[in-house]
Coordinates of C-alpha atoms and ligand atoms in Angstrom, one line a residue:
M1 CA -22.8 25.0 69.8
R2 CA -21.6 24.3 66.3
V3 CA -24.1 23.6 63.5
A4 CA -23.5 22.3 59.9
Q5 CA -26.1 23.4 57.4
V6 CA -25.5 21.1 54.4
S7 CA -26.7 22.4 51.0
A8 CA -24.8 20.3 48.5
H9 CA -26.4 21.2 45.1
T10 CA -26.8 24.9 45.5
S11 CA -25.0 27.6 47.4
P12 CA -27.0 29.7 49.8
L13 CA -25.1 32.7 48.4
A14 CA -26.0 32.1 44.7
P15 CA -28.1 34.7 42.9
L16 CA -31.8 34.0 43.1
G17 CA -34.4 33.5 40.4
G18 CA -32.4 30.9 38.4
R19 CA -33.7 27.4 37.6
E20 CA -32.4 26.0 40.9
T21 CA -32.1 29.0 43.1
G22 CA -35.1 30.0 45.1
G23 CA -36.7 29.3 48.4
M24 CA -34.2 26.8 49.7
N25 CA -31.3 29.2 49.2
V26 CA -33.1 31.9 51.0
Y27 CA -34.1 29.5 53.8
V28 CA -30.6 28.2 54.4
L29 CA -29.0 31.6 54.4
E30 CA -31.6 33.4 56.6
L31 CA -31.8 30.5 59.1
S32 CA -28.0 30.4 59.4
R33 CA -27.8 34.1 59.9
E34 CA -30.4 34.1 62.6
L35 CA -28.8 31.2 64.4
A36 CA -25.4 32.9 64.1
A37 CA -27.0 36.0 65.7
L38 CA -28.3 33.9 68.5
G39 CA -24.7 32.8 69.2
Y40 CA -24.5 29.4 67.3
E41 CA -21.4 28.9 65.2
V42 CA -22.8 28.0 61.8
D43 CA -21.0 26.5 58.7
M44 CA -23.1 26.5 55.5
I45 CA -21.6 23.6 53.5
T46 CA -21.9 23.6 49.8
R47 CA -20.2 22.3 46.6
L48 CA -17.3 24.4 45.2
D49 CA -18.8 25.7 41.9
G50 CA -16.4 28.4 40.8
D51 CA -13.1 30.2 41.5
L52 CA -14.1 30.9 45.1
P53 CA -12.4 30.5 48.5
R54 CA -12.8 27.1 50.2
V55 CA -13.7 28.7 53.5
E56 CA -15.1 32.2 53.9
Q57 CA -16.3 34.1 56.9
V58 CA -19.7 35.6 55.9
E59 CA -20.7 37.3 59.1
R60 CA -19.8 36.9 62.8
N61 CA -20.3 33.2 63.7
L62 CA -21.2 32.3 60.1
R63 CA -18.9 30.7 57.5
I64 CA -19.5 29.3 54.0
V65 CA -17.4 26.1 53.4
R66 CA -17.1 25.0 49.8
I67 CA -16.2 21.4 49.3
P68 CA -14.5 20.4 46.0
A69 CA -16.4 17.6 44.3
G70 CA -16.8 17.2 40.5
P71 CA -16.0 20.2 38.3
A72 CA -15.4 23.6 40.0
A73 CA -18.2 25.1 38.0
P74 CA -22.0 25.1 38.0
V75 CA -23.6 21.7 37.0
E76 CA -27.2 20.7 36.6
K77 CA -28.9 19.5 39.8
E78 CA -29.5 16.1 38.2
A79 CA -25.7 15.7 37.5
I80 CA -24.7 16.3 41.1
A81 CA -25.6 12.8 42.1
A82 CA -22.4 11.6 40.4
S83 CA -20.3 13.7 42.7
L84 CA -22.0 13.0 45.9
G85 CA -19.6 10.2 47.0
E86 CA -16.7 12.5 46.4
F87 CA -18.5 15.3 48.2
T88 CA -19.0 13.1 51.2
D89 CA -15.3 12.0 51.3
E90 CA -14.1 15.5 51.0
L91 CA -16.5 16.7 53.7
L92 CA -15.3 14.1 56.1
R93 CA -11.7 15.1 55.3
F94 CA -12.5 18.7 55.9
T95 CA -14.1 18.1 59.3
Q96 CA -11.2 15.8 60.3
R97 CA -8.6 18.5 59.3
E98 CA -10.5 21.1 61.3
G99 CA -10.7 18.8 64.3
R100 CA -13.7 20.5 65.8
G101 CA -16.8 18.7 64.5
Y102 CA -20.4 19.8 64.9
D103 CA -23.1 19.3 67.5
I104 CA -25.7 18.7 64.9
V105 CA -25.8 18.3 61.1
H106 CA -28.8 19.8 59.3
S107 CA -29.2 18.7 55.7
H108 CA -31.3 20.4 53.0
Y109 CA -32.9 18.5 50.1
W110 CA -32.5 14.8 49.5
Q111 CA -29.1 15.2 47.8
S112 CA -27.6 16.7 50.9
G113 CA -29.2 14.1 53.1
R114 CA -26.7 11.5 52.0
P115 CA -23.4 13.3 52.8
G116 CA -25.1 15.0 55.9
G117 CA -26.2 11.6 57.2
V118 CA -22.7 10.1 56.8
L119 CA -21.1 13.1 58.5
A120 CA -23.6 13.0 61.5
R121 CA -22.9 9.2 61.9
R122 CA -19.1 9.8 61.8
L123 CA -19.4 12.5 64.4
R124 CA -22.0 10.6 66.4
V125 CA -24.3 13.6 66.5
P126 CA -28.0 13.9 65.4
H127 CA -28.9 14.4 61.8
A128 CA -31.7 16.8 61.1
V129 CA -33.2 17.0 57.6
M130 CA -35.5 19.3 55.7
F131 CA -36.5 18.1 52.2
H132 CA -37.9 21.3 50.7
T133 CA -39.5 19.2 47.9
L134 CA -40.3 15.5 47.7
G135 CA -40.0 13.4 44.6
E136 CA -43.1 11.4 45.4
V137 CA -45.1 14.7 45.7
K138 CA -43.8 16.1 42.4
N139 CA -44.7 12.8 40.7
R140 CA -48.2 13.0 42.0
A141 CA -48.6 16.5 40.7
R142 CA -47.9 14.9 37.3
I143 CA -46.7 18.1 35.7
T144 CA -43.0 17.7 35.5
E145 CA -41.0 14.8 34.2
E146 CA -41.1 11.7 36.4
E147 CA -38.7 12.0 39.3
P148 CA -36.3 9.0 39.3
K149 CA -37.1 6.0 41.6
D150 CA -33.6 6.3 43.1
R151 CA -34.5 9.8 44.5
I152 CA -37.7 8.5 46.1
R153 CA -35.9 5.5 47.6
A154 CA -33.1 7.7 48.9
E155 CA -35.6 10.1 50.4
R156 CA -37.3 7.2 52.2
G157 CA -33.9 6.0 53.6
I158 CA -32.9 9.5 54.7
A159 CA -36.3 10.1 56.3
R160 CA -36.3 6.8 58.2
R161 CA -32.8 7.3 59.5
A162 CA -32.9 11.0 60.4
D163 CA -33.1 12.0 64.1
A164 CA -35.2 15.0 63.3
I165 CA -37.2 16.2 60.3
V166 CA -38.4 19.8 59.8
T167 CA -41.5 20.1 57.7
A168 CA -42.5 23.5 56.5
S169 CA -46.3 22.8 56.7
P170 CA -48.7 20.3 58.3
H171 CA -49.3 19.1 54.8
E172 CA -45.7 18.2 54.2
R173 CA -45.7 16.3 57.5
Q174 CA -48.7 14.2 56.4
L175 CA -47.0 13.4 53.1
L176 CA -43.8 12.3 54.8
E177 CA -45.8 10.0 57.1
M178 CA -48.1 8.7 54.4
Y179 CA -45.7 8.2 51.5
Y180 CA -42.3 7.8 53.3
G181 CA -43.2 6.1 56.6
A182 CA -41.4 8.9 58.5
D183 CA -41.8 8.7 62.3
P184 CA -44.2 11.5 63.5
A185 CA -42.4 11.7 66.8
R186 CA -39.3 12.9 65.1
M187 CA -41.0 15.5 62.9
R188 CA -41.5 19.2 63.8
T189 CA -43.6 21.5 61.7
I190 CA -41.8 24.8 61.6
P191 CA -42.7 27.3 58.9
C192 CA -40.2 29.2 56.8
G193 CA -39.4 32.8 57.8
V194 CA -39.6 36.2 56.2
D195 CA -37.3 39.2 56.6
L196 CA -39.9 41.7 57.8
N197 CA -37.5 44.6 57.7
L198 CA -36.7 44.0 54.0
F199 CA -40.2 43.1 53.0
Q200 CA -42.3 46.1 54.0
P201 CA -45.0 48.1 52.2
L202 CA -43.5 50.9 50.2
E203 CA -45.2 53.8 48.5
R204 CA -47.1 52.4 45.6
D205 CA -47.0 55.3 43.1
D206 CA -43.3 55.7 43.7
C207 CA -42.6 52.0 43.1
R208 CA -44.7 52.1 39.9
A209 CA -42.8 55.1 38.7
Q210 CA -39.5 53.4 39.3
L211 CA -40.6 50.3 37.4
G212 CA -42.1 52.3 34.5
L213 CA -45.7 51.1 35.3
P214 CA -48.9 53.1 34.8
P215 CA -50.0 54.8 38.1
N216 CA -53.7 53.6 37.8
A217 CA -54.0 50.5 35.7
P218 CA -54.1 47.1 37.4
V219 CA -50.9 45.3 38.0
L220 CA -50.6 41.5 38.7
L221 CA -47.3 40.0 39.9
W222 CA -45.8 36.5 39.7
V223 CA -42.3 35.8 41.3
G224 CA -40.3 32.6 41.4
R225 CA -38.1 30.0 39.7
L226 CA -39.6 29.7 36.2
E227 CA -40.5 26.0 36.0
K228 CA -43.6 24.1 35.0
L229 CA -44.6 23.2 38.6
K230 CA -45.2 26.9 39.2
G231 CA -48.3 27.0 37.0
V232 CA -47.6 30.3 35.2
D233 CA -49.6 28.8 32.3
I234 CA -52.7 28.9 34.5
L235 CA -52.1 32.5 35.3
I236 CA -51.8 33.4 31.6
S237 CA -55.1 31.6 30.9
A238 CA -56.7 33.5 33.8
L239 CA -55.3 36.8 32.5
A240 CA -57.0 36.1 29.1
E241 CA -60.3 35.8 30.9
L242 CA -60.2 39.1 32.7
E243 CA -62.6 41.8 31.5
E244 CA -60.1 44.7 32.0
P245 CA -58.1 45.3 28.8
D246 CA -55.2 47.2 30.5
V247 CA -53.9 44.8 33.1
T248 CA -50.1 44.3 33.3
L249 CA -48.7 41.0 34.4
L250 CA -45.1 41.1 35.7
I251 CA -43.2 37.8 35.6
V252 CA -40.2 38.0 37.8
G253 CA -37.5 35.2 37.7
G254 CA -36.3 32.7 35.1
D255 CA -32.8 32.9 33.8
D256 CA -31.4 31.7 30.4
R257 CA -32.0 28.1 31.5
A258 CA -35.7 28.8 31.6
A259 CA -35.7 30.1 28.0
A260 CA -37.7 27.1 26.6
L261 CA -40.5 27.5 29.1
K262 CA -40.5 31.3 28.7
G263 CA -40.9 30.8 24.9
E264 CA -43.9 28.4 25.5
L265 CA -45.5 31.0 27.8
Q266 CA -44.9 33.8 25.3
R267 CA -46.6 31.7 22.6
Q268 CA -49.5 30.9 24.9
A269 CA -49.9 34.6 25.7
E270 CA -49.8 35.5 22.0
A271 CA -52.4 32.8 21.1
A272 CA -54.7 34.1 23.9
G273 CA -54.3 37.7 22.7
V274 CA -52.6 39.0 25.9
A275 CA -48.9 39.1 24.9
A276 CA -48.9 42.9 25.2
N277 CA -50.0 42.6 28.8
V278 CA -47.2 40.4 30.0
R279 CA -43.8 41.7 30.9
F280 CA -41.0 39.2 31.6
E281 CA -38.6 40.9 34.0
G282 CA -36.0 38.1 34.3
P283 CA -34.4 37.4 37.7
V284 CA -34.5 40.3 40.1
A285 CA -32.2 40.7 43.1
H286 CA -33.9 39.7 46.3
D287 CA -33.5 43.1 48.0
R288 CA -35.2 44.8 45.1
L289 CA -38.3 42.7 45.3
P290 CA -40.2 44.8 47.8
L291 CA -40.4 47.4 45.0
Y292 CA -42.3 44.8 42.8
Y293 CA -44.5 43.5 45.6
S294 CA -45.5 47.0 46.6
A295 CA -46.2 48.1 43.0
A296 CA -48.6 45.3 42.4
D297 CA -52.3 45.1 43.2
I298 CA -52.2 41.4 43.7
C299 CA -49.5 38.7 43.8
V300 CA -50.6 35.4 42.1
V301 CA -49.1 32.1 43.1
P302 CA -50.8 29.5 40.8
S303 CA -48.4 26.6 41.6
Y304 CA -49.3 23.0 41.1
Y305 CA -47.4 22.3 44.3
E306 CA -45.6 24.4 46.9
S307 CA -44.2 22.9 50.1
F308 CA -44.2 26.4 51.7
G309 CA -44.2 29.2 49.2
L310 CA -42.0 32.1 50.4
V311 CA -43.2 34.4 47.7
A312 CA -46.8 34.5 49.1
V313 CA -45.4 35.4 52.5
E314 CA -43.1 38.1 51.1
A315 CA -46.0 39.6 49.2
M316 CA -48.2 39.7 52.3
A317 CA -45.3 41.2 54.3
C318 CA -45.4 44.1 51.7
G319 CA -49.2 44.4 52.2
T320 CA -50.1 42.8 48.9
P321 CA -53.0 40.4 48.8
V322 CA -52.4 37.0 47.3
V323 CA -54.4 34.8 45.1
A324 CA -52.9 31.3 45.3
S325 CA -53.5 27.6 44.5
R326 CA -55.0 25.7 47.4
V327 CA -52.0 23.4 47.7
G328 CA -49.3 22.5 50.3
G329 CA -47.9 25.2 52.5
L330 CA -50.0 28.0 50.9
V331 CA -53.0 26.6 52.8
S332 CA -51.4 27.5 56.1
T333 CA -50.0 30.9 55.0
V334 CA -52.8 32.6 53.0
I335 CA -55.9 33.2 55.0
E336 CA -59.0 32.7 52.8
G337 CA -61.1 35.8 52.5
V338 CA -58.8 37.8 54.8
T339 CA -55.4 38.1 53.2
G340 CA -56.2 36.5 49.9
Y341 CA -58.0 33.7 48.1
L342 CA -57.2 30.0 47.7
I343 CA -58.2 28.4 44.4
P344 CA -58.4 24.7 43.5
W345 CA -55.4 24.0 41.5
R346 CA -55.3 23.9 37.6
C347 CA -58.4 26.1 37.4
P348 CA -57.9 29.4 35.5
E349 CA -61.6 30.4 35.7
P350 CA -61.8 30.7 39.5
F351 CA -58.4 32.5 39.5
A352 CA -59.9 35.0 37.0
E353 CA -63.0 35.3 39.1
K354 CA -61.2 36.2 42.3
L355 CA -58.8 38.5 40.5
E356 CA -61.8 40.4 39.2
V357 CA -63.3 40.6 42.7
L358 CA -60.2 42.2 44.1
L359 CA -59.4 44.4 41.1
H360 CA -62.9 45.9 41.2
N361 CA -62.9 46.5 44.9
P362 CA -60.2 48.9 46.2
E363 CA -61.7 48.9 49.7
L364 CA -61.5 45.1 50.0
R365 CA -58.0 45.3 48.7
A366 CA -57.0 47.8 51.3
N367 CA -58.5 45.6 54.0
F368 CA -56.7 42.5 52.7
S369 CA -53.5 44.5 52.6
R370 CA -53.6 45.6 56.2
A371 CA -54.5 42.0 57.4
A372 CA -51.8 40.6 55.2
R373 CA -49.0 42.5 56.8
T374 CA -50.2 41.7 60.3
S375 CA -50.7 38.0 59.5
V376 CA -47.1 37.4 58.6
E377 CA -45.7 38.6 62.0
R378 CA -45.7 35.0 63.0
F379 CA -43.0 34.2 60.4
R380 CA -40.4 36.6 61.8
W381 CA -37.0 34.9 61.4
R382 CA -36.1 35.2 65.0
N383 CA -39.2 33.1 66.0
I384 CA -38.5 30.5 63.4
A385 CA -34.8 30.2 64.3
L386 CA -35.7 29.8 68.0
Q387 CA -38.1 26.9 67.1
V388 CA -35.4 25.2 65.0
A389 CA -32.9 25.7 67.8
G390 CA -35.4 24.1 70.2
M391 CA -35.7 21.1 67.8
Y392 CA -31.9 20.8 67.8
D393 CA -31.8 20.7 71.6
E394 CA -34.5 18.0 71.6
A395 CA -32.6 15.9 69.1
I396 CA -29.3 16.2 70.9
A397 CA -30.9 15.4 74.3
R398 CA -32.7 12.4 72.8
R399 CA -29.6 11.1 71.2
R400 CA -27.4 11.5 74.3
S401 CA -30.0 9.6 76.4
R402 CA -29.8 6.6 74.1
L403 CA -26.2 6.7 72.9
R404 CA -24.1 3.8 74.1
P405 CA -20.3 3.7 74.0
N406 CA -19.2 2.9 70.4
E407 CA -22.6 3.3 68.9
G408 CA -22.2 4.6 65.4
A409 CA -18.6 3.3 65.2
G410 CA -18.3 0.7 62.5
F411 CA -21.3 2.1 60.6
G412 CA -19.3 3.9 58.0
K413 CA -20.0 5.8 54.8
E414 CA -20.5 2.7 52.7
A415 CA -23.0 1.0 55.1
Y416 CA -25.0 4.3 55.5
E417 CA -25.1 5.0 51.8
A418 CA -26.1 1.5 51.0
A419 CA -29.0 1.6 53.5
V420 CA -30.1 5.0 52.3
L421 CA -30.0 4.1 48.6
A422 CA -32.0 1.0 49.3
G423 CA -34.6 3.1 51.1
R424 CA -34.0 1.5 54.4
Ligands
UDP1 N1 -36.6 35.2 44.2 C1 -35.7 36.3 44.1 N2 -35.6 36.8 42.8 C2 -36.2 36.3 41.7 C3 -37.0 35.2 41.9 C4 -37.2 34.7 43.1 O1 -35.2 36.8 45.0 O2 -36.0 36.8 40.6 C5 -36.8 34.6 45.6 C6 -38.1 35.0 46.2 O3 -38.0 36.2 46.8 C7 -38.3 33.8 47.2 C8 -37.6 32.7 46.5 O4 -36.8 33.2 45.5 O5 -37.6 34.1 48.4 C9 -38.6 31.6 46.0 O6 -39.1 30.9 47.0 P1 -40.4 30.1 47.0 O7 -40.6 29.4 48.3 O8 -41.6 30.9 46.6 O9 -40.3 29.0 45.9 P2 -39.2 27.8 45.7 O10 -38.0 28.4 45.0 O11 -38.9 27.3 47.1 O12 -39.9 26.8 44.8

């Protein structure tokens, strides 16, 4: 069985912690690896963005295919739209040249939904989609710049035409049904996974020594792509309300392109008198993160929205309690009063209150820590990949049962793109 994982705007192999490299990159790579280990032949298809091989064998059964479209250099996510038509043409050409096709096409994020949908049509195989974030939901959070109407229309068209949609949480599923009219019968809620071998509790004192942190003072941790939607401003306000003077807050992630937001946060911390407590670490390699999670007393996820929130699950896998916003996927991963606390969004005071409760109570922290590790067993990648594979089987069987000779023929790139862009 051959599977195409389409991730047009960002490579699953790109370094993490940049403006556009986070959960989705981890998801595509880890899911692909696990499917490959299960015996699927997987191609991760992305845009060529540097002097890199067009096709590269990453592991057994797993290749990365880089499609030339636009400049062979990194470009802003917003600018990728201009190259999507070329990306689609080149992708079709690549598949034709190889002459093997795929049994299913799985697209990630709305920008991949267009080329992925065309490829699936051409091959007359099912198109599975995972959106990761939705324009309509970002707009409703009203914290970032307005997402363009074209994006929302295209998402609607992709959702309506997809044979299967993976949602990372029941909440995302509701949103797709409510705002996008997606058919519930084609949606499957399958959470994201976590690498439980990499993310394990490590010896705290040792981790603190390695990171140059004091052995006994409280340490809070935030990890992610540094962007407004992540709510780091709420965390800094909460930090300023804590009674303890010697708390360290580590901020992990945020490359040069996040410099403006970093500057804003630094100014906010200065004005609130906590600048000396905040350490900006920049992006940290994924496999070094267990060191950070294990060194911290609490991992804080104050996002305005999170469709899943891998960071919370990674922290819990390392036995670190989580204090998170009560939004999106976090509601189904953090267990209130057992592995952490969920706080109504945009509210620094209750964040501060729950942080105090945990910081003052080592025994409670230890209980949360044990429960946290156990609670994430359900996110083991093997389980997740098996659920995704089950969804592929269903979509393939459904399609075979209703495919008539010549169906799909004559519905070419232009017609598909026009339908998607019109939100049909
Ligand atoms: N991450 C990383 N290094 C960094 C910052 C982030 O490896 O410096 C990873 C982090 O471990 C997690 C992902 O990026 O796996 C962020 O995923 P999440 O679902 O929390 O947020 P998203 O990027 O999807 O908004």
